[in-house]
Short mmCIF file of C-alpha atoms in Angstrom, two decimals:
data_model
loop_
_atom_site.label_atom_id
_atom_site.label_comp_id
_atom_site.label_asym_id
_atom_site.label_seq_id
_atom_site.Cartn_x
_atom_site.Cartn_y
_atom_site.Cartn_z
CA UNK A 1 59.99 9.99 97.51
CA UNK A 2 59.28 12.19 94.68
CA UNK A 3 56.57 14.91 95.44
CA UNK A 4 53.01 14.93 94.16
CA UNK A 5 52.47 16.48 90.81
CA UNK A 6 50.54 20.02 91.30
CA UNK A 7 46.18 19.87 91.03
CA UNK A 8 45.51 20.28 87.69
CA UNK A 9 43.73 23.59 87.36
CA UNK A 10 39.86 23.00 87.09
CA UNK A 11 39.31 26.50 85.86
CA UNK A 12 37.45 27.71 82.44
CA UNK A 13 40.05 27.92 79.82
CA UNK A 14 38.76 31.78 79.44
CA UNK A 15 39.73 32.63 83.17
CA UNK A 16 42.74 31.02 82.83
CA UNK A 17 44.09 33.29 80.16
CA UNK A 18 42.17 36.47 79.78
CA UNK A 19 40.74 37.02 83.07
CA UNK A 20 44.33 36.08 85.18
CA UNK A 21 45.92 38.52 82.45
CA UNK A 22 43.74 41.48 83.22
CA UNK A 23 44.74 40.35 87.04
CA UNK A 24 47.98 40.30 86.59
CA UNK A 25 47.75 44.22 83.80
CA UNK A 26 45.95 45.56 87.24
CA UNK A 27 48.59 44.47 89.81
CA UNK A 28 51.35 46.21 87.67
CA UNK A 29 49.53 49.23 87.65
CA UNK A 30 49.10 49.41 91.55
CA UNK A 31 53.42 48.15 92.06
CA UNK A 32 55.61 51.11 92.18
CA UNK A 33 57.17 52.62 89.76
CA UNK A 34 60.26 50.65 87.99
CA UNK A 35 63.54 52.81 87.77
CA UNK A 36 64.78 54.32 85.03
CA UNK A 37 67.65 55.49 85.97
CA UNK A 38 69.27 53.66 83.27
CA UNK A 39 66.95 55.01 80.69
CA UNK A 40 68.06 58.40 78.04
CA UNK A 41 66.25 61.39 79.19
CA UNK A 42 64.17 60.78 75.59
CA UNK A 43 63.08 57.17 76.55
CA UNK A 44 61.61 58.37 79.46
CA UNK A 45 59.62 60.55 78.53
CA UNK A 46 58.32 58.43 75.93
CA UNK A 47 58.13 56.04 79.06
CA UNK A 48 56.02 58.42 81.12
CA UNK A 49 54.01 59.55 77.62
CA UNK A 50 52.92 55.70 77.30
CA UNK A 51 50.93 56.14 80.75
CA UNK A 52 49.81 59.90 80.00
CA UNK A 53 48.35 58.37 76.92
CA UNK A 54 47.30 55.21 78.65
CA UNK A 55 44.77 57.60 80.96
CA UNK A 56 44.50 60.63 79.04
CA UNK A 57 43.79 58.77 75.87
CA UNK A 58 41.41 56.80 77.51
CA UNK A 59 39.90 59.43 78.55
CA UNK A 60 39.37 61.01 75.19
CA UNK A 61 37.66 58.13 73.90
CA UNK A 62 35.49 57.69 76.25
CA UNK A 63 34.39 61.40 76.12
CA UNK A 64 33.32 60.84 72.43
CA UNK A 65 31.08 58.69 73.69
CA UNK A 66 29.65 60.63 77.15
CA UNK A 67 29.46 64.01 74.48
CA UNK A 68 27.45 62.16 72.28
CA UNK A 69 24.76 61.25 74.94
CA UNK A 70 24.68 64.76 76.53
CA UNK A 71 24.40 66.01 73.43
CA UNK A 72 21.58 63.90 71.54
CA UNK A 73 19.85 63.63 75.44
CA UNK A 74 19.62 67.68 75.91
CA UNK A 75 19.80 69.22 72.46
CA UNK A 76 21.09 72.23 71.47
CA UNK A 77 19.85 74.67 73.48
CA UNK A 78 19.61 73.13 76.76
CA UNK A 79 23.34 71.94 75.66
CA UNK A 80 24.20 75.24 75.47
CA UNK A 81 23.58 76.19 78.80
CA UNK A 82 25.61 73.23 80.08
CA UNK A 83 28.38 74.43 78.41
CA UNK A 84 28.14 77.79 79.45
CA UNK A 85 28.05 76.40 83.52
CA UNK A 86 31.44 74.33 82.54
CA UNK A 87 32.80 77.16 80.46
CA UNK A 88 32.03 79.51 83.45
CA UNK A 89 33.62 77.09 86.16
CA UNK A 90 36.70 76.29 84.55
CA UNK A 91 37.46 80.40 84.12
CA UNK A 92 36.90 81.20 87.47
CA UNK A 93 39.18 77.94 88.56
CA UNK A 94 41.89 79.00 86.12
CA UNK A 95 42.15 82.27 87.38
CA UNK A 96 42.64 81.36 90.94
CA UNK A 97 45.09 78.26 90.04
CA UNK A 98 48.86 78.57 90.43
CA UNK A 99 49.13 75.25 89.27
CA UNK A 100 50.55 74.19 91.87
CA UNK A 101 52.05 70.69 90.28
CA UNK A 102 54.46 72.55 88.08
CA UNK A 103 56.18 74.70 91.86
CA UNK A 104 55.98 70.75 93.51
CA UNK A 105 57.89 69.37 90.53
CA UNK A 106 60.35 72.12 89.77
CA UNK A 107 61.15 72.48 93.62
CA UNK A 108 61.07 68.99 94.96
CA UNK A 109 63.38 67.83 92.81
CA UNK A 110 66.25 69.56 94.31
CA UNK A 111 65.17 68.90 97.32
CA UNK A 112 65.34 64.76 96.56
CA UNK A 113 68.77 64.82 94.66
CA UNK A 114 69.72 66.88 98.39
CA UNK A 115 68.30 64.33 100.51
CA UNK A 116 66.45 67.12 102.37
CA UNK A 117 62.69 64.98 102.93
CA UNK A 118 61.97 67.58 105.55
CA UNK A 119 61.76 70.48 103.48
CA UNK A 120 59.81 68.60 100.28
CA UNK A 121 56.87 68.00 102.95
CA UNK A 122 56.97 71.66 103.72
CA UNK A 123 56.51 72.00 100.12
CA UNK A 124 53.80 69.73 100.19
CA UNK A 125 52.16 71.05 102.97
CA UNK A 126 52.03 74.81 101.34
CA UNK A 127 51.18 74.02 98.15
CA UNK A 128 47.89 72.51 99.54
CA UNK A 129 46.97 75.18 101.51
CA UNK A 130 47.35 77.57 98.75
CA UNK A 131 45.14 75.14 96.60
CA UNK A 132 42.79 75.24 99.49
CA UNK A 133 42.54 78.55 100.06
CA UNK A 134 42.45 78.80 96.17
CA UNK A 135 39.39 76.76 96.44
CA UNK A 136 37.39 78.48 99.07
CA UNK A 137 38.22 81.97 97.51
CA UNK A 138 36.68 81.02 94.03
CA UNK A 139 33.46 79.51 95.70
CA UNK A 140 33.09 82.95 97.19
CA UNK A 141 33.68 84.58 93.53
CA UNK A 142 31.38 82.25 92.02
CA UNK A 143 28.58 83.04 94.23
CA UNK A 144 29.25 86.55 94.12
CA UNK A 145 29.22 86.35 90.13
CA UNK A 146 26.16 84.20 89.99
CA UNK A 147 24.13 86.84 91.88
CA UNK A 148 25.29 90.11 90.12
CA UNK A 149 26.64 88.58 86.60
CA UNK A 150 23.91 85.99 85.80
CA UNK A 151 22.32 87.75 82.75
CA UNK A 152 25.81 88.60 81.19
CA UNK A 153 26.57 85.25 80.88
CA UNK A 154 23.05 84.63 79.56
CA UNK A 155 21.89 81.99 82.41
CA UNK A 156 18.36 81.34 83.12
CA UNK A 157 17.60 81.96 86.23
CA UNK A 158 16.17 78.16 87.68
CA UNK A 159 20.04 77.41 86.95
CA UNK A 160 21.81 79.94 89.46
CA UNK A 161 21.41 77.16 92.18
CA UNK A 162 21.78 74.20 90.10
CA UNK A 163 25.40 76.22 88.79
CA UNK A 164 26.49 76.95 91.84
CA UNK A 165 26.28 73.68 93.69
CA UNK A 166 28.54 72.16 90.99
CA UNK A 167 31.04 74.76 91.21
CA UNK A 168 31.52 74.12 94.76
CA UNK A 169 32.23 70.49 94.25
CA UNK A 170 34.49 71.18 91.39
CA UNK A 171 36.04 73.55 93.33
CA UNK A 172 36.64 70.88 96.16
CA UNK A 173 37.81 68.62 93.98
CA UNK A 174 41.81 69.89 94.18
CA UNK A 175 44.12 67.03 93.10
CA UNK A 176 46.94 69.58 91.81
CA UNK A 177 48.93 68.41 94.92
CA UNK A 178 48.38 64.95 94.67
CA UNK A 179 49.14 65.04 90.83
CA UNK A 180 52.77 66.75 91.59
CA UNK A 181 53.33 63.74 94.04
CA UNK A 182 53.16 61.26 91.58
CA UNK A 183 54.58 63.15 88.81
CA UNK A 184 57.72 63.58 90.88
CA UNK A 185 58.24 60.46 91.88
CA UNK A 186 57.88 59.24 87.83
CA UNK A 187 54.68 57.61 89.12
CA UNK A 188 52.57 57.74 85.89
CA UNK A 189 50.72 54.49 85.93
CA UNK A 190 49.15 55.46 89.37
CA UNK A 191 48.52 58.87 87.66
CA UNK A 192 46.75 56.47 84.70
CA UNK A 193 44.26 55.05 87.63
CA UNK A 194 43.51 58.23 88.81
CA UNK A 195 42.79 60.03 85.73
CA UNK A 196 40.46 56.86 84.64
CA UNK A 197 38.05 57.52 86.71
CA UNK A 198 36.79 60.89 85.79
CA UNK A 199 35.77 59.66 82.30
CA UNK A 200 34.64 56.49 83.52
CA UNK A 201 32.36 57.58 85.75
CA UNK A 202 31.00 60.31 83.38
CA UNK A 203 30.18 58.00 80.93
CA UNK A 204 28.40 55.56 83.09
CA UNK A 205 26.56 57.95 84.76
CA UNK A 206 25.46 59.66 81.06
CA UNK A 207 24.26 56.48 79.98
CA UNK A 208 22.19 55.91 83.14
CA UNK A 209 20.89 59.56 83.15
CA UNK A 210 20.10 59.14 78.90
CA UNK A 211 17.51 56.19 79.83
CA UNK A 212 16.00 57.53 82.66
CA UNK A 213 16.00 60.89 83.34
CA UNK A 214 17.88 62.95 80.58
CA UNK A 215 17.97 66.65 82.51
CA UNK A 216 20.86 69.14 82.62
CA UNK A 217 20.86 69.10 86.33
CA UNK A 218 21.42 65.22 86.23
CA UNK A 219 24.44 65.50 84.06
CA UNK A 220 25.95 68.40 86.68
CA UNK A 221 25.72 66.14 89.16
CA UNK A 222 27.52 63.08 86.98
CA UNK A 223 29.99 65.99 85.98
CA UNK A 224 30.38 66.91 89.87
CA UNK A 225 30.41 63.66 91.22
CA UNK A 226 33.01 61.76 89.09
CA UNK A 227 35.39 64.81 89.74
CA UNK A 228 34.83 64.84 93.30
CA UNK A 229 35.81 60.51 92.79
CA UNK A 230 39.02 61.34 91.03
CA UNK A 231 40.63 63.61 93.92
CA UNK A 232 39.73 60.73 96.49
CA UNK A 233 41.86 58.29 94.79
CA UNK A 234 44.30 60.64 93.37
CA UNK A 235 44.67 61.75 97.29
CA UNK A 236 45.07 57.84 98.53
CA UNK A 237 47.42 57.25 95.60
CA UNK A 238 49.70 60.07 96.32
CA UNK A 239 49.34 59.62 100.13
CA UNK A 240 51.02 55.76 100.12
CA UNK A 241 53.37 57.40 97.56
CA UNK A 242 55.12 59.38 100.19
CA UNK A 243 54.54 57.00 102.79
CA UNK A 244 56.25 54.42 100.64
CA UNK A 245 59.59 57.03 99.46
CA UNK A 246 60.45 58.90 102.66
CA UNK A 247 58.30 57.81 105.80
CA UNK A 248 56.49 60.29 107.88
CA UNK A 249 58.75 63.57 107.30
CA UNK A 250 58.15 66.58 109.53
CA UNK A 251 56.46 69.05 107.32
CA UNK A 252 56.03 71.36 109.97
CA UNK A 253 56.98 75.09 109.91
CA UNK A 254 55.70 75.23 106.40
CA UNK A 255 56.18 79.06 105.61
CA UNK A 256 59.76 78.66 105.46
CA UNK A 257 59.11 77.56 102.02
CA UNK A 258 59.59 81.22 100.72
CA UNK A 259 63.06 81.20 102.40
CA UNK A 260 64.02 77.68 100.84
CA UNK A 261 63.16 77.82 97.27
CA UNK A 262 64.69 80.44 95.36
CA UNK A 263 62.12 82.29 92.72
CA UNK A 264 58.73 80.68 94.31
CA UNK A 265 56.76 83.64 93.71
CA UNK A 266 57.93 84.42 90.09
CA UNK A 267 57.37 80.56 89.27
CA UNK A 268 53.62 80.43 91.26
CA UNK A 269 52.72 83.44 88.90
CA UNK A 270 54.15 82.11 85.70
CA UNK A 271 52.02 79.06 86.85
CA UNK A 272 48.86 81.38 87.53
CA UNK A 273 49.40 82.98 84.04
CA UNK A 274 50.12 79.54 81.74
CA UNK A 275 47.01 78.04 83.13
CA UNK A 276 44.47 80.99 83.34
CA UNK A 277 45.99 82.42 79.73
CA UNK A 278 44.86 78.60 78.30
CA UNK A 279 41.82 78.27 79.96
CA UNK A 280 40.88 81.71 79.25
CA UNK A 281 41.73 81.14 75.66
CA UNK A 282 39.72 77.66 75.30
CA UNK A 283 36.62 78.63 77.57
CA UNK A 284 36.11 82.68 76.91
CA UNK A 285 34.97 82.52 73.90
CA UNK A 286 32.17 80.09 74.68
CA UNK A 287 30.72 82.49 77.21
CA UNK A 288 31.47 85.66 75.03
CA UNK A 289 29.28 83.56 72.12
CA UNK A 290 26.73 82.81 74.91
CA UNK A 291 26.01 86.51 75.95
CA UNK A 292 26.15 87.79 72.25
CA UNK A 293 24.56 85.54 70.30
CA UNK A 294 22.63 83.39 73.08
CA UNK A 295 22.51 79.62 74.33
CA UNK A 296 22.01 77.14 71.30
CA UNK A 297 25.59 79.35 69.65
CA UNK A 298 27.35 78.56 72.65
CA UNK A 299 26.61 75.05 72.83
CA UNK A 300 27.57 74.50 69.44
CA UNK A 301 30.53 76.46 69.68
CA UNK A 302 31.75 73.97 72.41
CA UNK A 303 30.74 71.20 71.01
CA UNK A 304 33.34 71.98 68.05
CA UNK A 305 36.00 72.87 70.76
CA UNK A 306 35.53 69.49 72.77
CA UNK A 307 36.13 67.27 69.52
CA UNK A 308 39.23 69.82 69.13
CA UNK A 309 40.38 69.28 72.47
CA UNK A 310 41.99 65.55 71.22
CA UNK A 311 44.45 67.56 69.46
CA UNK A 312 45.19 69.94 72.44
CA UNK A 313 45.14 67.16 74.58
CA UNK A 314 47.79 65.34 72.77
CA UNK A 315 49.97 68.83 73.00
CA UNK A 316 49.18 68.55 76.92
CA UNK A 317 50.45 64.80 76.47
CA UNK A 318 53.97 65.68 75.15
CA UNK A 319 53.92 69.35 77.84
CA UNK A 320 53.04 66.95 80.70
CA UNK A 321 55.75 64.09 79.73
CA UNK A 322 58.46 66.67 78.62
CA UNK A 323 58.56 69.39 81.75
CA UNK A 324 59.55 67.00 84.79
CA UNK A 325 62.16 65.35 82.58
CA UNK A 326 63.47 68.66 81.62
CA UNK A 327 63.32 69.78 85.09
CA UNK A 328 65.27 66.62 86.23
CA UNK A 329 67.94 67.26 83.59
CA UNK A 330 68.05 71.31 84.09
CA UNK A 331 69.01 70.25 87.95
CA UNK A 332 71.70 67.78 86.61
CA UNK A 333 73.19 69.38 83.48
CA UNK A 334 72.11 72.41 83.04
CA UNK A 335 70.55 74.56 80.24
CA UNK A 336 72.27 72.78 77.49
CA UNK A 337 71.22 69.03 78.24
CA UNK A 338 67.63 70.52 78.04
CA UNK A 339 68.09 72.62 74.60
CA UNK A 340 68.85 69.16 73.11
CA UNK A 341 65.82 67.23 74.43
CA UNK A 342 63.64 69.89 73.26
CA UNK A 343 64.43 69.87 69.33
CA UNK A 344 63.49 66.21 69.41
CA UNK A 345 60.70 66.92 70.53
CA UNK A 346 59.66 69.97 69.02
CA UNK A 347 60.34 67.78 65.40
CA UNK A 348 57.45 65.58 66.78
CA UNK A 349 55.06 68.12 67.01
CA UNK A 350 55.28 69.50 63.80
CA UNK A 351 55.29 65.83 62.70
CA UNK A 352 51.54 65.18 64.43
CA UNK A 353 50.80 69.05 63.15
CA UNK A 354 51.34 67.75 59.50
CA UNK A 355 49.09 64.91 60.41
CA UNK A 356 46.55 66.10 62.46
CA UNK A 357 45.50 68.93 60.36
CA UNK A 358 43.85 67.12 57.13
CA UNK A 359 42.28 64.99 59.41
CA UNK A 360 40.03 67.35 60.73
CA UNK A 361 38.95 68.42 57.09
CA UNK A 362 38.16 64.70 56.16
CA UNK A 363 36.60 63.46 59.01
CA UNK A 364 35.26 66.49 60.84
CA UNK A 365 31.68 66.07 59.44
CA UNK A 366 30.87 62.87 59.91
CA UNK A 367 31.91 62.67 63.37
CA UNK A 368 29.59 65.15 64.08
CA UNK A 369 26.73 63.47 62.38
CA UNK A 370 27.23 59.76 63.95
CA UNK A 371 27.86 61.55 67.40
CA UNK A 372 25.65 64.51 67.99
CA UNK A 373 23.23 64.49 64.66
CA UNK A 374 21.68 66.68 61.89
CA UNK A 375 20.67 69.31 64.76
CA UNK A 376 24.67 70.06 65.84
CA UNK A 377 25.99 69.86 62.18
CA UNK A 378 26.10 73.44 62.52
CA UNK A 379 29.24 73.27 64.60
CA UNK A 380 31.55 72.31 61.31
CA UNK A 381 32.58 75.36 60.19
CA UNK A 382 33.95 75.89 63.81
CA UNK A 383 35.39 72.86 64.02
CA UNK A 384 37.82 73.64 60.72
CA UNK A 385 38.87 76.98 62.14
CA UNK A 386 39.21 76.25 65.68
CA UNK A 387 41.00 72.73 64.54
CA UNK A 388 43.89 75.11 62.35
CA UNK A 389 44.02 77.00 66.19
CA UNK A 390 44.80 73.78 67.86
CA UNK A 391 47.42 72.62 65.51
CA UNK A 392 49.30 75.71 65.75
CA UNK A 393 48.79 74.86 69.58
CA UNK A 394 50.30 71.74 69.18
CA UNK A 395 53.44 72.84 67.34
CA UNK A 396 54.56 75.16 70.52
CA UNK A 397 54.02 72.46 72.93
CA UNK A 398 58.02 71.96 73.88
CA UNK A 399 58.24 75.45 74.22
CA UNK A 400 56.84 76.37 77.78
CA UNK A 401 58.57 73.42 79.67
CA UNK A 402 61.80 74.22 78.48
CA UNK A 403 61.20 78.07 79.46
CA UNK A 404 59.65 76.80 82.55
CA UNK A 405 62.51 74.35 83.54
CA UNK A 406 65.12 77.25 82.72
CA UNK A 407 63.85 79.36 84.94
CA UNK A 408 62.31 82.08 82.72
CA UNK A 409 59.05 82.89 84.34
CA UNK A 410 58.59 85.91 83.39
CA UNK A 411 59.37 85.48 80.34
CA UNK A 412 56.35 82.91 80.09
CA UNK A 413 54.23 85.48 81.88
CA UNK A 414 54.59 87.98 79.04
CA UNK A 415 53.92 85.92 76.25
CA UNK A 416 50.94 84.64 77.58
CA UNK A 417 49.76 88.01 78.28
CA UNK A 418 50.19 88.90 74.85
CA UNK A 419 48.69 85.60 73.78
CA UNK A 420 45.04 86.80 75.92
CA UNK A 421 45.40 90.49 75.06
CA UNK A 422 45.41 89.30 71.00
CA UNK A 423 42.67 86.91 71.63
CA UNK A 424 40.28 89.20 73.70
CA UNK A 425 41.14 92.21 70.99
CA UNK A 426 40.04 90.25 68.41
CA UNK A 427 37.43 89.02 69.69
CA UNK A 428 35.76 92.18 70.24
CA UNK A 429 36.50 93.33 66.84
CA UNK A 430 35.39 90.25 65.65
CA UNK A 431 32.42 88.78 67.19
CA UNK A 432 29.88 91.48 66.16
CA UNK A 433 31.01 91.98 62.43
CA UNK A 434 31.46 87.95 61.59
CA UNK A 435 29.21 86.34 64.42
CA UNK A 436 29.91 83.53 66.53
CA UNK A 437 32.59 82.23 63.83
CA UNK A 438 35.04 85.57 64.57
CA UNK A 439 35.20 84.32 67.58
CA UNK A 440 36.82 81.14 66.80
CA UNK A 441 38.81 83.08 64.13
CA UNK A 442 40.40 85.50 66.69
CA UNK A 443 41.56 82.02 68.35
CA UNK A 444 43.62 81.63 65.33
CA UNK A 445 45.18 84.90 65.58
CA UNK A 446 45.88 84.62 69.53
CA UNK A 447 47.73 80.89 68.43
CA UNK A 448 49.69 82.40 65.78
CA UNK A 449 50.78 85.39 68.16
CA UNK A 450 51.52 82.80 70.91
CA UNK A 451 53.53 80.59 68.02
CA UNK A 452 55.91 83.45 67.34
CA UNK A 453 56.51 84.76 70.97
CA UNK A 454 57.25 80.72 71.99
CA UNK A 455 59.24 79.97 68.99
CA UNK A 456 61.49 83.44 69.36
CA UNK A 457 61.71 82.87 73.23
CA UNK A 458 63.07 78.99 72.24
CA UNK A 459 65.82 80.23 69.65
CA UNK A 460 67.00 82.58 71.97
CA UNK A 461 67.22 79.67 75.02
CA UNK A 462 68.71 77.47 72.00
CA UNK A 463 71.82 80.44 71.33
CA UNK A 464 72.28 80.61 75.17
CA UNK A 465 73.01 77.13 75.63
CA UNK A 466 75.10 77.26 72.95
CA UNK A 467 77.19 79.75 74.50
CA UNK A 468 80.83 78.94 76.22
CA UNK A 469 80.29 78.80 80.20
#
């Protein structure tokens, strides 16, 4: 007896393509991550760059949009004192951030090619108490520098309470740990989810705040609350990533870390310094523009910066993509298999340098007309100059991984102290003879000092590898 032919399915044609394909997008985002084993070290990374670009990009669309509505919903000036809270918040968190991710990646490798499980969860387990204690330590610092430092950074003073209650929940909101988890395990499409929903939420809440109640201290609290959402899920999603790779590991006896992993310190330092030498270099200016030249300068000195930022973001696309990969390959081959890797991908950069660059001139203006209006148009000549610094940016962004994945921390550390010592020189030189714009100018001049040191380190790693063994 042959069997009865299926139901036919009753369903709207639309549901039966669209809506079961989104179903079906959505349930390969949550499956693990498919090997690639069999993959060139190149194709992966252009592998893990697809879902970088799949969250990050999203991401950077979406905050065209969310800018746009904080801008045209505060105006300049009350814009400007939003950016000077952000600006303010993300120095402080840079300064007391080892970056922990890059130590997690870099260590736990070895320890997964050795098999040893135990001693990656004793990584784990000390890299989030240092973020931790990271945390609590710069919520102390920011009150502290909130009631002694509030008229240097040019703050009214109906803020100070308003400030500080976002920096505590952007403090709280530590997803370096998580973010190492499921960069080490290749896991880039749960990375994708969690990075989504920082810009989703942002721009949801922005609209809803824009037609009812358009108030700085409205937007904090979207800008708080959507980062506090992202470490939840980043925390789940990293949390059934272990679960699911090596059980329930005894992570105990944590402070033998130091004893395990050879060069810790050095590498949570070079860490410290990358990340506090960028942030410093994207966010002090806005508050050195802000206590010279007041408010409405600073705002519109960030605005130009955040439209900028898709070009540095891209360079942080390629930097994120590129250093576990190199990492991975530096454990298994040594310095040479990584010199390779990076001239690929160092020819890319200057490729999207080439690109990127007369973009900016042609469509720098009217973005800022159809986003922020006649009232920001101000922020053009800021955008061309601080564009130029994020192209040059861009063109070093192999650099640090492969220093970082060879082992040369200090080197790192040096050149990003020279990097912040040229920008803070210049901006004091600068900011009271040209105004506002000298600082953006002396971000040039840090870029191009930064471009030199990086490419000079590089050729130096590229002759080494070179070398007989």
């Amino acid at each position: 007896m042959e069997p009865a032919p299926p139901p036919a399915d009753r369903r709207p044609l639309f549901y039966r393509t669209w809506i079961d394909k989104g179903i079906a997008a959505v349930r390969r985002l949550g499956a693990p991550a498919a090997d690639t084993g069999d993959q060139g070290p190149f194709r992966r990374i252009m592998t893990h760059l697809s879902w970088i670009l799949g969250g990050k990009g999203y991401g950077a669309i979406l905050s065209l949009f969310y800018l746009a509505i904080v801008t045209r919903g505060l105006g300049p000036a009350a814009y400007g004192s939003f950016a000077l809270i952000l600006s303010s918040t993300l120095v402080l968190q840079a300064i007391l951030n080892f970056n922990i991710w890059q130590v997690l990646v870099k260590y736990g490798q070895e320890h997964i090619h050795s098999g040893d499980h135990p001693a990656l969860a004793r990584l784990i387990r000390f890299c989030t108490a240092v973020d931790l204690a990271m945390a609590l330590l710069g919520i102390g610092a920011a009150a502290l520098i909130l009631w002694l430092g509030r008229g240097l950074l040019g703050m009214p003073a109906e803020l100070v309470w308003t400030a500080f209650a976002y920096v505590v929940l952007f403090m709280l909101s530590i997803r370096n740990v998580p973010r190492g988890i499921l960069r080490l395990h290749s896991e880039f499409s749960q990375t994708f989810l969690a990075e989504a929903v920082v810009p989703t939420l942002k721009t949801l809440g922005a609209v809803v705040a824009f037609f009812t109640h358009p108030s700085l201290e409205i937007f904090l609290i979207v800008w708080a609350g959507s980062e506090m959402a992202s470490t939840l899920v980043f925390w789940w999603l990293a949390n059934r990533s272990c679960r699911r790779a090596y059980g329930r590991p005894d992570g105990r006896h944590w402070w033998r870390v130091w004893r395990e992993n050879k060069g810790l310190p050095e590498l949570m330092v070079a860490s410290n310094f990358g990340t506090m030498a960028y942030t410093v270099a994207q966010q002090l200016p806005v508050l050195l523009v802000g206590s010279f030249a007041g408010a409405t300068e600073a705002g519109i000195y960030r605005l130009a910066h955040q439209l900028t930022q898709s070009i540095t973001i891209m360079a942080g696309f390629i930097g994120l993509a590129s250093y576990t990969e190199m990492t991975n390959i530096y454990v298994k081959q040594g310095l040479r298999g990584v010199a390779s890797l990076y001239v690929r991908l160092t020819l890319i950069a200057l490729g999207l340098f080439l690109l990127l660059a007369p973009a900016i001139v042609l469509l720098g203006k009217p973005l800022l007309l159809l986003m922020s209006g006649p009232a920001f148009l101000g922020a053009y000549p800021f955008l061309l100059v601080l564009g130029l610094a994020a192209c040059l940016q861009m063109a070093t962004v192999s650099c640090e991984p492969m220093l970082m994945a060879a082992g040369r921390s200090r080197l790192i550390i040096g050149i990003r102290l020279a990097g912040t010592a040229t920008l803070i020189a210049a901006i004091y030189l600068m900011l009271p003879t040209m105004g506002a714009i000298g600082a953006a100018w002396s971000k040039v001049l840090a870029e191009t000092v930064t471009l030199l040191l990086l490419f000079g380190a590089s050729f130096l790693i590229l002759r080494e590898s070179r070398m007989p063994s």
